[in-house]
Every structure is written in C-alpha cells, then in structure tokens.
Tab-separated table of C-alpha atoms in Angstrom:
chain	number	residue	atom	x	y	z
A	8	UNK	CA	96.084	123.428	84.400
A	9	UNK	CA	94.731	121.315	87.403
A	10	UNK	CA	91.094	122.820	88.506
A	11	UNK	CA	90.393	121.484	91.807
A	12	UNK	CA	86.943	120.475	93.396
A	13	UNK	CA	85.700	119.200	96.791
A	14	UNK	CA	85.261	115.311	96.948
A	15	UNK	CA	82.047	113.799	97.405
A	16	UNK	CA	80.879	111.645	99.753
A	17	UNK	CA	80.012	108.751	97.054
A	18	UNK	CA	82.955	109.864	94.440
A	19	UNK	CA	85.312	107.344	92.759
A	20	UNK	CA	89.002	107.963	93.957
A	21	UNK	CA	90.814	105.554	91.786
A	22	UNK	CA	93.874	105.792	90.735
A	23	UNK	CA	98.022	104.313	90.596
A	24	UNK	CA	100.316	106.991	90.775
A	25	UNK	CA	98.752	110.175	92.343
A	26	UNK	CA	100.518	113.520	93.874
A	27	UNK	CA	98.656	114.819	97.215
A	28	UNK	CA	99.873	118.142	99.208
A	29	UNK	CA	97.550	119.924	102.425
A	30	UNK	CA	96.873	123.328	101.538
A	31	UNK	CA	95.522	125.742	103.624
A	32	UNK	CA	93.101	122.901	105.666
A	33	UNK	CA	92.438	121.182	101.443
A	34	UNK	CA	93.920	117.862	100.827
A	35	UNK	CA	94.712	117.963	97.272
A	36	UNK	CA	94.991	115.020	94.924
A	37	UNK	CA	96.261	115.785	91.202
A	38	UNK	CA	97.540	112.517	88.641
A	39	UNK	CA	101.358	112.297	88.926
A	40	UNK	CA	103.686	112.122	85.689
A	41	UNK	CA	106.750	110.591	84.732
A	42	UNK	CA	106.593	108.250	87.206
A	43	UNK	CA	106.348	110.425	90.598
A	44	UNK	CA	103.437	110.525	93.114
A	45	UNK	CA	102.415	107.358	95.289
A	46	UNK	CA	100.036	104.995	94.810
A	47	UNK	CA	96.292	104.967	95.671
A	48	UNK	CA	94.385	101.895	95.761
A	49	UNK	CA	91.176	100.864	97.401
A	50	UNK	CA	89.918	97.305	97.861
A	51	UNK	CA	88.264	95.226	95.341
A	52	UNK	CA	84.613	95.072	97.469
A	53	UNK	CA	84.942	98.762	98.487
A	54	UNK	CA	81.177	99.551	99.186
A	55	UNK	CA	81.315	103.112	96.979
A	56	UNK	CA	82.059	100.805	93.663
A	57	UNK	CA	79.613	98.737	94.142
A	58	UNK	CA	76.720	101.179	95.122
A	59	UNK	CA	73.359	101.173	93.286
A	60	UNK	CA	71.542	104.174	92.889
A	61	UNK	CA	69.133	102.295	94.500
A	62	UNK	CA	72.140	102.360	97.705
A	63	UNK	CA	73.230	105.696	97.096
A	64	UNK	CA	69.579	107.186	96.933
A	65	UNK	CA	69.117	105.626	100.778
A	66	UNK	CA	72.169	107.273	101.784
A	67	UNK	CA	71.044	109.943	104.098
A	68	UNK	CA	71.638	113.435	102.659
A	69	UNK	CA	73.542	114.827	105.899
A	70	UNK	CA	76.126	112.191	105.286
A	71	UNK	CA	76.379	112.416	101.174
A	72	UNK	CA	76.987	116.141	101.989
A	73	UNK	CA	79.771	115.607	104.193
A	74	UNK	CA	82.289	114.993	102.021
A	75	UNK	CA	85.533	112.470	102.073
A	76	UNK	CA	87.504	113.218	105.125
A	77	UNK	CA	91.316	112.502	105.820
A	78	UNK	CA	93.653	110.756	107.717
A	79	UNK	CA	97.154	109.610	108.141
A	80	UNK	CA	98.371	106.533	110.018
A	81	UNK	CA	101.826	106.056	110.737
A	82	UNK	CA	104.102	102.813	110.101
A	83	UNK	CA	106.946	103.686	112.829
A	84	UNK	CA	110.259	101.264	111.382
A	85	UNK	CA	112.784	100.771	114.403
A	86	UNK	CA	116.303	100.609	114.307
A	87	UNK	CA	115.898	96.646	113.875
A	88	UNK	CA	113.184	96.959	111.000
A	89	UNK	CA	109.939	96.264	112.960
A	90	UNK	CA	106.755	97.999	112.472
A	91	UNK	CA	104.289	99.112	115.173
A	92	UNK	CA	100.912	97.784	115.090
A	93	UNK	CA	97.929	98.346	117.050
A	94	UNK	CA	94.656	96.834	117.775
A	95	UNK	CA	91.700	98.901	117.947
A	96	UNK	CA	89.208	99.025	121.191
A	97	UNK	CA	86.459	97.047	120.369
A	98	UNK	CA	84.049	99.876	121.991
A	99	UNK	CA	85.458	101.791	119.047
A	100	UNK	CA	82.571	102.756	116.325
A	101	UNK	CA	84.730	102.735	113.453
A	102	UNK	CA	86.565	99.143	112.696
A	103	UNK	CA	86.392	97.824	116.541
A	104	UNK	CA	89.100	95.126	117.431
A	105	UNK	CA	91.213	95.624	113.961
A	106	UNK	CA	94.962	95.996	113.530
A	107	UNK	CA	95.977	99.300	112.100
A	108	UNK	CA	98.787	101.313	112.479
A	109	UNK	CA	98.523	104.212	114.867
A	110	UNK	CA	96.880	107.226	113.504
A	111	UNK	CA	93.455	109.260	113.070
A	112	UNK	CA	91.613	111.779	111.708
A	113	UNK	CA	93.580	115.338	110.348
A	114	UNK	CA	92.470	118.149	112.438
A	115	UNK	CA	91.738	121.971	110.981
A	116	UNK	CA	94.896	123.852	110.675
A	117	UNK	CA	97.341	120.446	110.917
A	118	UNK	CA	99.836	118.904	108.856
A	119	UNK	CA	99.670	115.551	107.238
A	120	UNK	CA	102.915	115.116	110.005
A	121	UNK	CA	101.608	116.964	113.152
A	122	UNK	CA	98.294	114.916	112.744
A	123	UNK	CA	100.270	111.805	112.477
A	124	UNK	CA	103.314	112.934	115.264
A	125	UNK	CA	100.072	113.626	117.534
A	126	UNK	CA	97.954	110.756	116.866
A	127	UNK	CA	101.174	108.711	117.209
A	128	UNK	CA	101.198	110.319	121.221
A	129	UNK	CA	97.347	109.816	122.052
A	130	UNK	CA	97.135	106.480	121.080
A	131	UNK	CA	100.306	105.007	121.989
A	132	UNK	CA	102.535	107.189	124.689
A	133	UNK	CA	105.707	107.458	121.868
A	134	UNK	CA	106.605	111.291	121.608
A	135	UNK	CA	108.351	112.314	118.377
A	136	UNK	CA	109.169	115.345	117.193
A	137	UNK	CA	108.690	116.685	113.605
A	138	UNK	CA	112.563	117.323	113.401
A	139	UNK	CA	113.529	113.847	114.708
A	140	UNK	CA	111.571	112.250	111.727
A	141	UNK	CA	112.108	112.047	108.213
A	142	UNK	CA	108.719	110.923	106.970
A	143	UNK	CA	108.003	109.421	103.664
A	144	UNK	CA	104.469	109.013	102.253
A	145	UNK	CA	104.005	105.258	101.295
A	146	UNK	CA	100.480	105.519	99.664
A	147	UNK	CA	97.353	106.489	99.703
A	148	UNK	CA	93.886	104.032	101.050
A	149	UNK	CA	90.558	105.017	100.320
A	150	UNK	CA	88.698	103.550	103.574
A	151	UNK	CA	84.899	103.196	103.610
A	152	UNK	CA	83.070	101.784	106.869
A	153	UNK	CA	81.462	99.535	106.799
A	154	UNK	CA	84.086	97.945	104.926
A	155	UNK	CA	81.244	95.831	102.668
A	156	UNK	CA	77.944	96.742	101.543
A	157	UNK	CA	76.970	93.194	103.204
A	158	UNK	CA	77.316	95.018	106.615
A	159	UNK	CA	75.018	97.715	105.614
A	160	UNK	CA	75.735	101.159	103.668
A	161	UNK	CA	79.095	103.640	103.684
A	162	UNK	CA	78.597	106.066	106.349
A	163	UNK	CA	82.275	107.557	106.476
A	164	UNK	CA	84.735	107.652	103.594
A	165	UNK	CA	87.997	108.319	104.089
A	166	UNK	CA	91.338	109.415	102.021
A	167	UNK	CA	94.078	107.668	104.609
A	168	UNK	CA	97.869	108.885	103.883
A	169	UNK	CA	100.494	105.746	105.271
A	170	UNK	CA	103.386	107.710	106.422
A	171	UNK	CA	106.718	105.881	106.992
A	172	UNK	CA	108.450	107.288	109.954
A	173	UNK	CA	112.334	105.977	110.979
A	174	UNK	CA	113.096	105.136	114.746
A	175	UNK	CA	117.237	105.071	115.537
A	176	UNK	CA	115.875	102.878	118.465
A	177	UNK	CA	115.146	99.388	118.502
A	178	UNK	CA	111.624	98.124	119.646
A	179	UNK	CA	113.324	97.120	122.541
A	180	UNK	CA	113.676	100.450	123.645
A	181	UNK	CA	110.601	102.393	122.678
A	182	UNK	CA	108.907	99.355	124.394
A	183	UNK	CA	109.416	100.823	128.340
A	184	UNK	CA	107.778	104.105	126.281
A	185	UNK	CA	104.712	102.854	125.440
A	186	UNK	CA	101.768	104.029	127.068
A	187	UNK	CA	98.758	103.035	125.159
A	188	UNK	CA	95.266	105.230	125.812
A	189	UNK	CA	92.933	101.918	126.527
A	190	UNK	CA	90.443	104.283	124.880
A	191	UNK	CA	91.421	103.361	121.710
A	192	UNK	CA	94.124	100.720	121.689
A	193	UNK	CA	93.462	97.132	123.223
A	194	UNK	CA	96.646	95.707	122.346
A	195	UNK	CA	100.350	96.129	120.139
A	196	UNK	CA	102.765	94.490	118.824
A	197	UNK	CA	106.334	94.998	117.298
A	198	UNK	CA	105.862	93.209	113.984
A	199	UNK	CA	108.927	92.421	111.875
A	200	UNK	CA	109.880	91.474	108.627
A	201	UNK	CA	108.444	87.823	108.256
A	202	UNK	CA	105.478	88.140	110.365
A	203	UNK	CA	104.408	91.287	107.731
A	204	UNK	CA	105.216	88.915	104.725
A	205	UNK	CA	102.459	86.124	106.580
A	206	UNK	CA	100.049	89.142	106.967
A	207	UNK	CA	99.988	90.942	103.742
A	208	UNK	CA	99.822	87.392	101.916
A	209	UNK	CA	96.748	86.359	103.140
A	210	UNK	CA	94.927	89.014	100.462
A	211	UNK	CA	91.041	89.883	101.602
A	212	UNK	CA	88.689	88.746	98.804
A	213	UNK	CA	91.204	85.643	98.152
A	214	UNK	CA	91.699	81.788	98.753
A	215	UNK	CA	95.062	81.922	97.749
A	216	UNK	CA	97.951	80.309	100.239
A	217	UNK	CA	99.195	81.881	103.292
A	218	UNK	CA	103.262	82.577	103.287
A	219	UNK	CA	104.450	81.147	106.831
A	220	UNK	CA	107.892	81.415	106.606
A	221	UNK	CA	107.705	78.900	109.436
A	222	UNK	CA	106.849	80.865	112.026
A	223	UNK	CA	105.619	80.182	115.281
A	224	UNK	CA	101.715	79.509	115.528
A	225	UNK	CA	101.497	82.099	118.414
A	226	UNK	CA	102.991	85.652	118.103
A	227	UNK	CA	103.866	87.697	121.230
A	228	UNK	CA	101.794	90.696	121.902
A	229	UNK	CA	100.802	93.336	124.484
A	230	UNK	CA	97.714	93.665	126.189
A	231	UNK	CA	96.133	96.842	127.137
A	232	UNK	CA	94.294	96.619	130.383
A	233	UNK	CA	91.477	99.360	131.298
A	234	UNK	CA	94.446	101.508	133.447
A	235	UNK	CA	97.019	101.163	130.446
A	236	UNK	CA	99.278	98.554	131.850
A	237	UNK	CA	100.340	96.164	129.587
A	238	UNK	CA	100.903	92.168	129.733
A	239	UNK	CA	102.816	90.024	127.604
A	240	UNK	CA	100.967	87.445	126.239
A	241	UNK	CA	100.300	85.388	123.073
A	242	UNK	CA	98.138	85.570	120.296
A	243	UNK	CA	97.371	82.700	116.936
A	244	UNK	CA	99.527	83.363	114.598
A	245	UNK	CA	95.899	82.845	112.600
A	246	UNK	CA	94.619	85.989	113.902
A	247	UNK	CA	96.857	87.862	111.553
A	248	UNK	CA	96.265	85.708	108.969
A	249	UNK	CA	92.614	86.272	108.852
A	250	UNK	CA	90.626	87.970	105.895
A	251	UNK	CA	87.706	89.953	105.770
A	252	UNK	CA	85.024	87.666	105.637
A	253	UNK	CA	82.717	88.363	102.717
A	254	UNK	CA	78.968	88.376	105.216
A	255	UNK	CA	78.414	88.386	108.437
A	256	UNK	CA	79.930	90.033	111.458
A	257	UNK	CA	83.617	91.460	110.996
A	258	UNK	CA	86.470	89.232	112.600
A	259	UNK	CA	89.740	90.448	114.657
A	260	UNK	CA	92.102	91.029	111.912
A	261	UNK	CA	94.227	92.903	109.884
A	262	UNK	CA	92.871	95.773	108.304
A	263	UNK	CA	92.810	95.648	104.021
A	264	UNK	CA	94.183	98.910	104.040
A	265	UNK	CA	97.399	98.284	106.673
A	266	UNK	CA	98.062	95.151	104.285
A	267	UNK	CA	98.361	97.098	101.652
A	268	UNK	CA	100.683	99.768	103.645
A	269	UNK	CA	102.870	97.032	104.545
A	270	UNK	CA	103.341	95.626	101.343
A	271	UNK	CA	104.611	98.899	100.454
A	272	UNK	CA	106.617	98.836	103.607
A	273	UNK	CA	108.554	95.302	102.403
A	274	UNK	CA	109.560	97.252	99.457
A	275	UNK	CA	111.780	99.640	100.857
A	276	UNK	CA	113.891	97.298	102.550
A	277	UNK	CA	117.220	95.750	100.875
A	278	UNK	CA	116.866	92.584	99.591
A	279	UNK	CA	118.757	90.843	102.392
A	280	UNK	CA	115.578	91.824	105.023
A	281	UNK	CA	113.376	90.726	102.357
A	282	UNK	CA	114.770	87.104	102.932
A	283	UNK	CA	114.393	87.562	107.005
C-alpha cells in the first residue's frame, strides 16, 4: 500500500530507481521494483543535504511552506543524433547564463508532455505535437537554487522530469525553425554525440580529466539578439567544459543536472554512436 504525502520544501528526495505519474495536478513519486522506474539523483553539494538547522531555521516560513515544485525539460534527439541545448538569459533569476535543455515549470491542469511540448514552443519557436512524439522519461533531478549553500540558502526546490523526445528531422532542418524568445534564451546549439561525451565528463565537484575526443577548441553556436535573430558564431570549447565552482559567483556552464540527463542520453544510443 503506497500512502502518499505532499513534499516539503526542505525534504530529502533520494533515491535510484523511482516510478513518478501526474495525477489530477499531484506529481507522484513511489520506489520502483524489479528493476522498473528511472533514476533520481541530485548532486553531491545539493544545498537541502547539507542544511543545518541552524540554515533551515533562517529559511523564511513562506518559502518552507511552499512545497517542491515541478518541471520537465526536454532533450529533443534529431534524425542525426544531436541534442538541443540552450543557454539561459542572464536577466533570468533562476540559473542566469546556464545551458539547459529547453523546458520550465508544469502548469495546473498540464501534462508532464503538454508542459514540456509548450515550453519546448515559448522558448525556442519548434512546434511539436503530442502525437508526433514518442517521449520517454530519462530521469528524474532534484534542482535547488542556489545551486550551493556558498551562494546563500535554497529558495526554490525543484523535482525536474528529462524527457527524451525523437525528431525524424535533422538539426539541419529544425534549424530555419528556430525562433528563440530572447526573454529567456541567449543562445543554442545542436550538440552531438562527442561534444556531450566532453560535457558530461567534466563532473561538478571533481578534478578528474576532461574527455576531448579531439575536438575543436571552439564549438559553433547561435546567438540570440534582443529581436530573436540569430548569428552564427563560436564559443571555447572550455565553456562547456566548465564545473560549478565550489564559492564565489556562478560561471557560464553546463548545468549539473543537464549533465546528468545527457549521460543518460549516451546510453540509449547503439554502441557504434557511442564511438562518434
């Protein structure tokens, strides 16, 4: 018998292999068995594990009350096995000037899907509909900002569902679609198969080597400008190399959660696109 309760704001949400399902506006989490469900991680410095009550008790009550919200981003795969990326306005007050997937918040009433199909729209200009995708949930992120407790204490805690979503068209051709809101996207880029081995090596909280795969040291990307147009230009292949530095002001990265994402994401593909 599962009994089900509302998350709190500063509750633990560990786990490996979990089952989640939206019911009637709830998102449910219950332990899978036998090995089904999908895994949910969070990162090693997530600020909620490492709270004192000392932390917690400054917390302010309006925001312990509020509970763990929801979203789902969405790792679109084209025809030739890239993944979309997107780099977060830095006017943004949640992770400014990160690279994420597309995807937000899950509205009252939504799906997991029609959050993530409509997200998908508003932030980049790529219209899919729910019967045109097959979607697959990769795992599950719990997401606390800040990110550290060196940047000052949790004030939004988040469940995040990584959707895979299949494209029969290459990123050639979505590319003429894209129509990114400047509001909340600065930049994307079509990242395939080696450049997501480079990114999800370089592990936040690590010192360990960086997996090149010699690639170029600049990677090809598209600016947003203020009216949406976009403009090829390059970026250090560093950039996506980065990790989350431990104090201090947050750099232009990948986000901890899309690394882990795309680490799932490399293991759905055959071993032949594993080698590049």
């Amino acid at each position: 018998v599962a009994v089900l309760s509302c998350r709190r704001f500063l509750q633990d949400h560990r786990g490996f292999q979990d089952l989640c399902t939206l019911e009637k506006n709830q998102f449910i989490l219950c332990k899978g068995d036998g090995g089904r469900g999908v895994p949910l991680k969070r990162p090693a410095f997530c600020p909620i594990k490492h709270l004192s009550a000392t932390d917690a008790a400054a917390i302010p009550l309006d925001i312990q009350q509020r509970g763990v919200d929801v979203g789902v981003a969405i790792l679109l795969q084209t025809a030739n096995q890239r993944v979309l990326l997107t780099r977060r306005a830095k006017e943004l007050r949640i992770f400014p000037n990160v690279w994420v997937p597309p995807g937000g918040h899950v509205e009252l009433d939504e799906t997991l899907l029609g959050a993530g199909l409509r997200e998908l729209h508003e932030e980049t200009g790529l219209k899919l509909e729910p019967e045109q995708v097959s979607p697959t949930v990769l795992g599950l992120w719990e997401s606390v900002f800040p990110a550290m407790l060196s940047r000052g204490l949790p004030h939004r805690h988040h469940v995040v569902v990584y959707m895979l979503l299949h494209s029969s068209l290459t990123h050639l051709q979505l590319q003429p679609s894209l129509r990114p809101s400047p509001a909340e996207v600065s930049a994307c880029l079509w990242a395939d198969s080696r450049l997501v081995r480079a990114i999800v090596s370089a592990v936040d909280g690590d010192d360990a080597g960086v997996q090149l795969d010699d690639l170029p040291s600049s990677i090809s990307v598209s600016q947003v400008s203020a009216d949406g147009a976009l403009t090829e230009s390059s970026m250090p292949l560093a950039v996506f190399t980065s990790r989350a530095p431990a104090s201090g002001p947050d750099v232009e990265r990948v986000s901890t959660g899309t690394k882990f994402a795309l680490e799932l994401w490399l293991r759905t593909h055959p071993a032949d696109i594993k080698k590049g």
